[in-house]
Coordinates of C-alpha atoms and ligand atoms in Angstrom, one line a residue:
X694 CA 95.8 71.8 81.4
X695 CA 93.7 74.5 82.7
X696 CA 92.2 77.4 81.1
X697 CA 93.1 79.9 83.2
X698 CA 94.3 83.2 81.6
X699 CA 97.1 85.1 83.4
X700 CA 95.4 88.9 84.3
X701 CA 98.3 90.1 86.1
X702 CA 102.4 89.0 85.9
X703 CA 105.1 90.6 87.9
X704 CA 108.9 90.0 85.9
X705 CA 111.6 89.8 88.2
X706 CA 110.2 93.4 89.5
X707 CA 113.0 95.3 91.4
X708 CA 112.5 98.8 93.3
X709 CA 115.7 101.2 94.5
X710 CA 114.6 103.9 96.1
X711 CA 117.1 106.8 96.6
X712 CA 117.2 108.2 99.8
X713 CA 119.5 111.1 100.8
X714 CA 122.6 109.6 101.7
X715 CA 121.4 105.9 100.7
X716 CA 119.6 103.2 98.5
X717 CA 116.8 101.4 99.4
X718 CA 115.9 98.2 98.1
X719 CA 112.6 98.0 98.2
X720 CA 111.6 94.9 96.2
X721 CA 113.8 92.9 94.6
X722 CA 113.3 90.2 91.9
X723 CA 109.4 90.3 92.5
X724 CA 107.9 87.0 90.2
X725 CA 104.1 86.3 90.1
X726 CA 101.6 85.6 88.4
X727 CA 97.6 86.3 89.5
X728 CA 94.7 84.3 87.2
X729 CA 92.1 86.2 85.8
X730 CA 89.3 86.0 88.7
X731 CA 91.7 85.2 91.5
X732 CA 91.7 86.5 95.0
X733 CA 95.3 87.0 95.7
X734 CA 96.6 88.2 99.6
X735 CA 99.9 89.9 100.4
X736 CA 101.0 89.3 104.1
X737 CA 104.4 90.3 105.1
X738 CA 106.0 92.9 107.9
X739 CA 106.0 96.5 107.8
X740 CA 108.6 98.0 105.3
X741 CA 108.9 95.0 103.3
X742 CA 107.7 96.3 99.9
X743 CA 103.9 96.1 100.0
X744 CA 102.5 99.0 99.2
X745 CA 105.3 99.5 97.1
X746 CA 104.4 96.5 95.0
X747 CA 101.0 98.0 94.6
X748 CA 101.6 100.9 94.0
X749 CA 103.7 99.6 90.6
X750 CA 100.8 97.5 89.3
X751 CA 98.6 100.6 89.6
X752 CA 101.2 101.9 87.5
X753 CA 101.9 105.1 90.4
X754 CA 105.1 103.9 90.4
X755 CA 108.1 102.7 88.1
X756 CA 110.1 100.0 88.6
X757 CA 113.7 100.0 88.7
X758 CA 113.9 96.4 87.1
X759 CA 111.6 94.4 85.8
X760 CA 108.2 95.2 84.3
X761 CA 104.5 94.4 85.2
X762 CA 101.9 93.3 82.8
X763 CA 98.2 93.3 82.7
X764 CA 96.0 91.4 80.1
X765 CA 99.6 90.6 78.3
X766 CA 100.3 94.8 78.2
X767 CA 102.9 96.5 80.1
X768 CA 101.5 98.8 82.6
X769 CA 103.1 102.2 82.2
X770 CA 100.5 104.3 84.1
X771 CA 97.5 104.2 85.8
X772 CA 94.2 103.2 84.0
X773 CA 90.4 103.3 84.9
X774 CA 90.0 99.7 84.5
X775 CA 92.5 98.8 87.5
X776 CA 90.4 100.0 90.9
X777 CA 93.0 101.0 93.9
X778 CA 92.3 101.3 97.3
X779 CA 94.4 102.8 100.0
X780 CA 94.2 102.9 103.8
X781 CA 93.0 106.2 103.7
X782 CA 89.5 106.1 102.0
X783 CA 90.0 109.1 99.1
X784 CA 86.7 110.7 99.2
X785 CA 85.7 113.8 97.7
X786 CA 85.1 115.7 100.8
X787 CA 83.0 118.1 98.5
X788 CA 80.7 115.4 96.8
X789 CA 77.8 112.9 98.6
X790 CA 78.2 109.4 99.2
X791 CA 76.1 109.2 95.7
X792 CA 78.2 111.9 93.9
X793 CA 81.4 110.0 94.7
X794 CA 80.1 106.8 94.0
X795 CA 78.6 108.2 90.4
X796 CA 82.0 109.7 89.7
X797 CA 83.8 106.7 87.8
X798 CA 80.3 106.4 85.4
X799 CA 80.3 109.9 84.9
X800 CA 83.5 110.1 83.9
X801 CA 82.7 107.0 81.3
X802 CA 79.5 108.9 80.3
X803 CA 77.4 106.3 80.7
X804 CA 73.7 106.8 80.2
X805 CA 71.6 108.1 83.3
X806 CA 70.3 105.0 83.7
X807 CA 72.6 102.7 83.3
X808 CA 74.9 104.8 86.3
X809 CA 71.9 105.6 88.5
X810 CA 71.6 101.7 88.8
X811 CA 75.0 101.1 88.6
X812 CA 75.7 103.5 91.5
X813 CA 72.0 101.9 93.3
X814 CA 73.6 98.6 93.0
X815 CA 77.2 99.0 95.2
X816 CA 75.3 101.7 97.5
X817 CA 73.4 98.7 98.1
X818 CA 75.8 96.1 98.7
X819 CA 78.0 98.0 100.7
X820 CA 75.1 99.4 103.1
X821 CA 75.1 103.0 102.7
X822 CA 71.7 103.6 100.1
X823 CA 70.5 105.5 103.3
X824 CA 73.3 108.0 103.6
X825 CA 73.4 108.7 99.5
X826 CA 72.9 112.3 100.1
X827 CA 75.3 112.7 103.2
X828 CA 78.3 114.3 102.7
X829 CA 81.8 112.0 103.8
X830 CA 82.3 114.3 106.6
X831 CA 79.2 113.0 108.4
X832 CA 80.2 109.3 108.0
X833 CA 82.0 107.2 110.4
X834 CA 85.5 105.7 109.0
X835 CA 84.0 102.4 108.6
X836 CA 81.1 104.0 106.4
X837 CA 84.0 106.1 104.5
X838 CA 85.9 103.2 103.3
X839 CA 82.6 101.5 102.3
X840 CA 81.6 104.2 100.4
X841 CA 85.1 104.0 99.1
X842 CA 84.8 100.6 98.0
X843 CA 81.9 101.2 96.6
X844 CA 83.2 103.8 94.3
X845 CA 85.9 101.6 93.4
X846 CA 83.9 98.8 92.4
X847 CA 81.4 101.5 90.2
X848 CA 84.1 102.1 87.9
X849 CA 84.0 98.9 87.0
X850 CA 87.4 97.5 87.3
X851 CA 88.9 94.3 86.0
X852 CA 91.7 94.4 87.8
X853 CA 91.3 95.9 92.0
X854 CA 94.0 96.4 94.4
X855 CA 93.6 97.2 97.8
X856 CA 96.3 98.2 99.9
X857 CA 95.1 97.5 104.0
X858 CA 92.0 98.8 102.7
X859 CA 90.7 98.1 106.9
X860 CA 93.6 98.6 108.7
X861 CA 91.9 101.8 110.1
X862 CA 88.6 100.0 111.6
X863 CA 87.5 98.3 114.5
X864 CA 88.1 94.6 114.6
X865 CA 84.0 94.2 114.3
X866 CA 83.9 96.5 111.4
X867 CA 86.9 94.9 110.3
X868 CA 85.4 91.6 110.2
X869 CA 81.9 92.9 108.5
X870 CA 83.9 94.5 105.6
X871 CA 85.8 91.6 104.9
X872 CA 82.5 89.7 105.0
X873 CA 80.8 92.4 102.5
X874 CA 83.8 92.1 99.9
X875 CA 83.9 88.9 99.9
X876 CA 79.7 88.6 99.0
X877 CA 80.3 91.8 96.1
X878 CA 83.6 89.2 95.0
X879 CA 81.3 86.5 94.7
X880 CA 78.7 87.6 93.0
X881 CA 81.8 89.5 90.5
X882 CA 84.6 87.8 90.5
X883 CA 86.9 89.9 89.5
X884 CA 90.8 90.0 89.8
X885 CA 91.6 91.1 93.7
X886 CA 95.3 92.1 95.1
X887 CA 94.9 93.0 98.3
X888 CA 97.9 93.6 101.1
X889 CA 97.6 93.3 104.5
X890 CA 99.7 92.7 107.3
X891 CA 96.5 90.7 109.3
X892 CA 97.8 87.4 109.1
X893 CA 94.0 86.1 109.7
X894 CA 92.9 88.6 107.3
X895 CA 94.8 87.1 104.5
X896 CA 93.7 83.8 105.2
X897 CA 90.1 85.0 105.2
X898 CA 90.3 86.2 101.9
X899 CA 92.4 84.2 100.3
X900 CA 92.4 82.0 97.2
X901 CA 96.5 82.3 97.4
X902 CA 98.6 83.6 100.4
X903 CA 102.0 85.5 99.4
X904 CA 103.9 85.6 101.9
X905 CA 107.0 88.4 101.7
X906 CA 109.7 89.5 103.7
X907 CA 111.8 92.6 104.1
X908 CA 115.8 93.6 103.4
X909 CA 115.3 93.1 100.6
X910 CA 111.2 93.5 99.9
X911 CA 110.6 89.4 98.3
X912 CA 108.8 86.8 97.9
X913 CA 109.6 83.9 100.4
X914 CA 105.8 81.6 100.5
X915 CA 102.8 81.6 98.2
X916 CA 100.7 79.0 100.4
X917 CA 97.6 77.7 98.6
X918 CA 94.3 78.3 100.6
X919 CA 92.1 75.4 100.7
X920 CA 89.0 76.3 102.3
X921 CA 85.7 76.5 101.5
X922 CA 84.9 78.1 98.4
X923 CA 81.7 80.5 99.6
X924 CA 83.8 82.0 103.0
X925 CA 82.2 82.6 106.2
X926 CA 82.6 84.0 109.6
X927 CA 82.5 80.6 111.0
X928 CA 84.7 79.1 109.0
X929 CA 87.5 80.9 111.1
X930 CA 86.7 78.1 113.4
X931 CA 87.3 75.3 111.2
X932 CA 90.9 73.3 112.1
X933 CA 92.1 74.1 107.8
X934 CA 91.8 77.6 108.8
X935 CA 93.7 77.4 112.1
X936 CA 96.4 74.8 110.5
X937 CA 96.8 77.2 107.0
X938 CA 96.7 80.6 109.1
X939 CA 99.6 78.6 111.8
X940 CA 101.8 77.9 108.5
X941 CA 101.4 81.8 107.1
X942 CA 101.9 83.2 110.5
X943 CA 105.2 81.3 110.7
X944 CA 106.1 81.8 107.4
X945 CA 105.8 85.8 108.1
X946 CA 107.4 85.4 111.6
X947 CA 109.9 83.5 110.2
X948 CA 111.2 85.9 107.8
X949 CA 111.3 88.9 111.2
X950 CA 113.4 86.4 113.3
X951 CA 115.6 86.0 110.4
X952 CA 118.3 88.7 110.9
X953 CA 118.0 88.5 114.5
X954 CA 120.1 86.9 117.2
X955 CA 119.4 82.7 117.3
X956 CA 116.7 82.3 120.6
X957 CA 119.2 79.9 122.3
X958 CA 122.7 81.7 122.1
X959 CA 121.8 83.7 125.4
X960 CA 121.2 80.8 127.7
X961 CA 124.0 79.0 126.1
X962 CA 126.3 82.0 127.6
X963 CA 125.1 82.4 130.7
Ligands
ADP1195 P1 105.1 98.1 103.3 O1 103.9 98.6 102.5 O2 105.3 96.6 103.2 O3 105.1 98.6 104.7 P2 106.6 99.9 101.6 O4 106.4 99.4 100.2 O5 105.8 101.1 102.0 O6 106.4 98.7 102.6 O7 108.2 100.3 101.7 C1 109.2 99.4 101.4 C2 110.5 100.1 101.7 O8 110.8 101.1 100.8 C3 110.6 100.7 103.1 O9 112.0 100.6 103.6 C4 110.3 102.2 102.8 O10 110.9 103.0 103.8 C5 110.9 102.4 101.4 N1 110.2 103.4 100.7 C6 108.9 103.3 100.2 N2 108.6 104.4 99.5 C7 109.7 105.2 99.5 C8 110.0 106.4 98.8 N3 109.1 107.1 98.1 N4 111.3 106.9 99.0 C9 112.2 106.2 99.7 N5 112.0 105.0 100.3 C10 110.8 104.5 100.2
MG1196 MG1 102.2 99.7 103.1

């Protein structure tokens, strides 16, 4: 028996959107459940309920079936101790790197020690102590969605979800960030979501791969990642990594070929 504790636990989650003339289904009957400390990876095709997902376990959006739970409590809004982070880095155009970073321990009143070194601590980890007092306007993206991750982890969060937090960067940046939230993951382990549609990315981070697929938004894989515990770049190399990121990128090809015409029926006709 392990002693794992469940931290988050979709129910048979299902999402109809109402569009003008139409419904959406979104996601439908969504079950899963993410350990306390776990660093979970979405993969799946554009449209097929990703962000969507998210979005519900921030509690930013309502299901139409189903419920989510954190700790054991139904989430019925967002709360300060689950972190989100979106594509596009929400900064405070208005604040410094410092004042945006501070923002989540100001908010919890912690004393001015206690945030100073708080905020000292992720400036550090995430590279920007140097550019504290710049305002986000002067940054480059990559340095905008650091700074962003380093306000989300200030506040402290139990729970983070991150939806193609690096879709936006440069495949070098890319690959550094990745790097850098996995080494601020390690030293915290805290409970990570995070979506992507980079098959390699989600085998990077990894400790589980869900794999999902569209019309309607489900779950069709959740492929185990058995790699090295401390990640690095050159494990990318490694034949596990090549074998598990072979299985997920079929698994998510898969699931696009699906409702398409079968490859051989056009040579069978001609
Ligand atoms: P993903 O993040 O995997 O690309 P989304 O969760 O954004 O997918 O979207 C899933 C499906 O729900 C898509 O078909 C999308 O068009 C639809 N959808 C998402 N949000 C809304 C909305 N607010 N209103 C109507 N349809 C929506
Ligand atoms: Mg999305």
């Amino acid at each position: 028996m392990s002693m794992s504790t469940i931290k988050l636990d979709f129910r048979d989650v299902s999402k109809v959107f109402d569009a003008k003339d139409r419904q959406v289904i979104a996601l439908q009957g969504v079950d899963m459940q993410i350990e306390t400390g776990e660093f979970v990876t979405i993969v799946g095709p554009s449209g097929c309920g990703k962000s969507t997902l998210l979005m519900i376990a921030a509690g930013l959006e309502t299901t139409t079936e189903g419920a989510v739970f954190v700790d054991g409590r139904p989430v019925d809004g967002p709360s300060p101790d689950r972190g989100v982070i979106f594509q596009q880095y929400a900064l405070f155009p208005w604040l410094t790197v410092r004042q945006n970073v501070e923002f989540s321990p100001r908010v919890r009143r912690l004393p001015d020690e206690r945030r100073r070194a708080i905020v000292d601590h992720y400036l550090e980890l995430v590279g920007l102590i140097d550019c504290a007092n710049s305002l986000p306007k002067t940054l480059s993206g990559g340095m905008k969605q650091r700074c962003a991750i380093a306000r989300a982890y200030a506040a402290e969060p139990a729970l983070l979800l991150m939806d193609e937090p690096f879709g936006a960067l440069d495949a070098l940046t890319r690959t550094r960030m990745q790097q850098q939230l996995l080494n601020a993951w390690y030293l915290e382990p805290i409970t990570v979501l995070f979506v992507t549609h980079d098959v390699e990315e989600a085998v990077f981070l990894g400790n589980r791969i869900v794999v999902m697929s569209a019309r309607p938004g489900s779950i069709t894989r959740i492929i185990p990642v058995r790699l090295p515990e401390r990640r690095r770049q050159e494990d990318r190399l490694l034949p596990e990594f090549t074998a598990i990121r072979n299985e997920v990128w079929a698994a998510v090809y898969e699931s696009e070929l699906a409702d398409k015409e079968p490859v051989g029926r056009v040579t069978a006709e001609v």
